[in-house]
XYZ file of N, CA and C in Angstrom:
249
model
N 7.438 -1.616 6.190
C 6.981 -1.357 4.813
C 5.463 -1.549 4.709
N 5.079 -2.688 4.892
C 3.537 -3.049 5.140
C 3.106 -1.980 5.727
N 3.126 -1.651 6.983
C 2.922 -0.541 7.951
C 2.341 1.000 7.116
N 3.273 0.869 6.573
C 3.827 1.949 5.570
C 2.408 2.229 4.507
N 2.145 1.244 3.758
C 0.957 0.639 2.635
C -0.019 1.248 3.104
N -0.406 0.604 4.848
C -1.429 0.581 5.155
C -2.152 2.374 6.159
N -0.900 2.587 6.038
C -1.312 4.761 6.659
C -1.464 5.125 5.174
N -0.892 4.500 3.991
C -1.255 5.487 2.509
C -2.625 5.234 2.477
N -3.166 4.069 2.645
C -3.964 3.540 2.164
C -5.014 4.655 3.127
N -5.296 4.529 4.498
C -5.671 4.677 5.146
C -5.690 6.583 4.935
N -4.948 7.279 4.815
C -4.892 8.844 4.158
C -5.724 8.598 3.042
N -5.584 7.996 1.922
C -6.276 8.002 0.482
C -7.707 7.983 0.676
N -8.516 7.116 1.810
C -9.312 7.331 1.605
C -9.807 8.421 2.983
N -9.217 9.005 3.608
C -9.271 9.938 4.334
C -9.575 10.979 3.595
N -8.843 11.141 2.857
C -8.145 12.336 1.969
C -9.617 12.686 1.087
N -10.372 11.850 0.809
C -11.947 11.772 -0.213
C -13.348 12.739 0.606
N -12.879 12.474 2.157
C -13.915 13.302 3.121
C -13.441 14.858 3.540
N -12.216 15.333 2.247
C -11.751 16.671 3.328
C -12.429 17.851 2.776
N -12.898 17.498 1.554
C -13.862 19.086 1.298
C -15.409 18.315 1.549
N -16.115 19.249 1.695
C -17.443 19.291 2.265
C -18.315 18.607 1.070
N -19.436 17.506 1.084
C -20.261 17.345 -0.101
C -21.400 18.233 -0.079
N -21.867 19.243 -1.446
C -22.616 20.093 -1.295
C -23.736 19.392 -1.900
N -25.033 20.012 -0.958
C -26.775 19.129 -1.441
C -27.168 20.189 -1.591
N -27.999 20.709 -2.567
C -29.042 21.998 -2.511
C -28.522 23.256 -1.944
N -27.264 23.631 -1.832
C -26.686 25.124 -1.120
C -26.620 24.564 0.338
N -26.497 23.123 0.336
C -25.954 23.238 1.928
C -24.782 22.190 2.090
N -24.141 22.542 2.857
C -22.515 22.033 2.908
C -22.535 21.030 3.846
N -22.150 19.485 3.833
C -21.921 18.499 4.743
C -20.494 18.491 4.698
N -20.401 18.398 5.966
C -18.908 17.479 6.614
C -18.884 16.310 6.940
N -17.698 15.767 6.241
C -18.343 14.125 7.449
C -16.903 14.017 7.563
N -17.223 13.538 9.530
C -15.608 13.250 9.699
C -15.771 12.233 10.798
N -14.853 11.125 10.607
C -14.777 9.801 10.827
C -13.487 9.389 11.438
N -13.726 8.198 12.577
C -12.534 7.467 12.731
C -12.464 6.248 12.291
N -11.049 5.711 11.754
C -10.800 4.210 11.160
C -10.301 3.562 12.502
N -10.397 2.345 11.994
C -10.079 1.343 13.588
C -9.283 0.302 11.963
N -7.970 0.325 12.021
C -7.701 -1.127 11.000
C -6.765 -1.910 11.795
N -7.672 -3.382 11.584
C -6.059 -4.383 12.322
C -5.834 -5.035 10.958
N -4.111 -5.329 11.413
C -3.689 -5.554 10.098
C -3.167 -7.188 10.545
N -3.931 -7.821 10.008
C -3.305 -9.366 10.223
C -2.815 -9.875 9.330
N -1.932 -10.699 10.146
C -0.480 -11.127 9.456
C -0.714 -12.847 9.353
N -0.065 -13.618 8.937
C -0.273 -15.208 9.081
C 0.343 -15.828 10.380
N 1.199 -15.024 11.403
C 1.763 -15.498 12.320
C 0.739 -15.491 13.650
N -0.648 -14.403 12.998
C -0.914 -14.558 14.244
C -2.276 -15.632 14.089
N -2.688 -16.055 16.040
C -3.302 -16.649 15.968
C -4.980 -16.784 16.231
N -5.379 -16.166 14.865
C -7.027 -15.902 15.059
C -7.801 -16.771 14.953
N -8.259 -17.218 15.952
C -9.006 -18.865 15.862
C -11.065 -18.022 14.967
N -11.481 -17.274 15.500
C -12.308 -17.080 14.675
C -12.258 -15.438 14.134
N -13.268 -15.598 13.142
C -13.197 -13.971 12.542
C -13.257 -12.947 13.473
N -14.133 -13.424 14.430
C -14.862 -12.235 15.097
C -13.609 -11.509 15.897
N -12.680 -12.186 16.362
C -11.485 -11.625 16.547
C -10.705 -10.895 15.623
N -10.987 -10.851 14.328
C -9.956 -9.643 13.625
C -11.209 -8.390 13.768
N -12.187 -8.598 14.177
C -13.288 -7.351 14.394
C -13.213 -6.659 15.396
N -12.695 -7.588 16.426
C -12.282 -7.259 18.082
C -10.972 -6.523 17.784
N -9.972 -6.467 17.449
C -8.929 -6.036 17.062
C -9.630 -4.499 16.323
N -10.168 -4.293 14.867
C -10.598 -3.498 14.519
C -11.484 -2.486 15.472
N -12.305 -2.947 16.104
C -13.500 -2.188 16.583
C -12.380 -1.641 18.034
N -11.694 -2.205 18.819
C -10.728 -1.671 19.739
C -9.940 -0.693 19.057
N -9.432 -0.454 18.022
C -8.674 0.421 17.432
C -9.528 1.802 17.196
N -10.432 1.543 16.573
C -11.993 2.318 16.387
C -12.351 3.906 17.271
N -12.530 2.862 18.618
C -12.883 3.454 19.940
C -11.723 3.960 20.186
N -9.984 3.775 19.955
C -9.337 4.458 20.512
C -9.274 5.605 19.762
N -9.305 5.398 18.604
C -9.083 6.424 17.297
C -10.590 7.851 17.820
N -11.791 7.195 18.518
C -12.379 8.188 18.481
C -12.064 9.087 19.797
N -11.256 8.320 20.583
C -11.292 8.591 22.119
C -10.269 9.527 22.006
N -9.126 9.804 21.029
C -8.091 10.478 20.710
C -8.825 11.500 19.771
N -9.268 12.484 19.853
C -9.778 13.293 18.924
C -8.693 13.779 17.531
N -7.467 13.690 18.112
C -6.541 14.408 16.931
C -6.215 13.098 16.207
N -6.804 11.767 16.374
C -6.145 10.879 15.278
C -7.246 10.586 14.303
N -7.312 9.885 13.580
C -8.150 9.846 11.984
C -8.060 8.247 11.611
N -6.982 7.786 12.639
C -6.634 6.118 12.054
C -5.929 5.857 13.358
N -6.531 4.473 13.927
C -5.457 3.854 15.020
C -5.175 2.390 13.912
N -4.217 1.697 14.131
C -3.936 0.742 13.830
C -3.431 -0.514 14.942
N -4.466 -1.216 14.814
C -4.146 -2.708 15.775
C -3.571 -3.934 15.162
N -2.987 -4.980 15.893
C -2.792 -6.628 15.436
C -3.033 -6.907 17.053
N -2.813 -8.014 17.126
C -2.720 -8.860 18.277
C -1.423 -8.935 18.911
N -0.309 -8.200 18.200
C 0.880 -7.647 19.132
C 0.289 -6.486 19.967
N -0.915 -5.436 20.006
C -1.161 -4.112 20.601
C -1.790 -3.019 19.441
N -1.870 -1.889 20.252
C -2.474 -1.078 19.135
C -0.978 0.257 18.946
N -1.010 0.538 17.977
C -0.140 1.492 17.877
C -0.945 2.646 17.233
N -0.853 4.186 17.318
C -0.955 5.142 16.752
C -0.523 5.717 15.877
N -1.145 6.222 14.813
C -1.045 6.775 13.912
C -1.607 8.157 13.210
N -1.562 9.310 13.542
C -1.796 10.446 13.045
C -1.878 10.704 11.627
N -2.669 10.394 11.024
C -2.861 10.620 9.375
C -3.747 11.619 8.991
């Protein structure tokens, strides 16, 4: 269910970059990868910089996969997500 929350969430604001922003008659695209870890209370993150390590690993896979838009990590692994 959580899981679930967090691909809506993760589309919604996807969903804000899919038409082009127009400046002066010229058309930008911007297209991006998300890296989100989703931490839970079971796991054990002794400092922050580890839920960043988690994030920023998700990041790089999300860009390394060209067809994904969102990877999602915890400290169980990273799983994929196509959004």
């Amino acid at each position: 269910e959580q899981k679930k929350d967090f691909q809506n969430i993760s589309n919604q604001i996807i969903s804000i970059f899919d038409e082009p922003i127009e400046i002066e008659e010229i058309k930008i695209f911007i297209r991006f990868s998300m890296g989100v870890n989703i931490y839970t209370p079971l796991q054990e993150m002794k400092e922050p910089q580890d839920l960043l390590h988690f994030a920023d690993i998700a990041m790089y896979e999300a860009k390394r996969k060209k067809d994904m838009k969102t990877v999602f990590a915890n400290d169980g692994g990273i799983w994929f997500e196509k959004v």
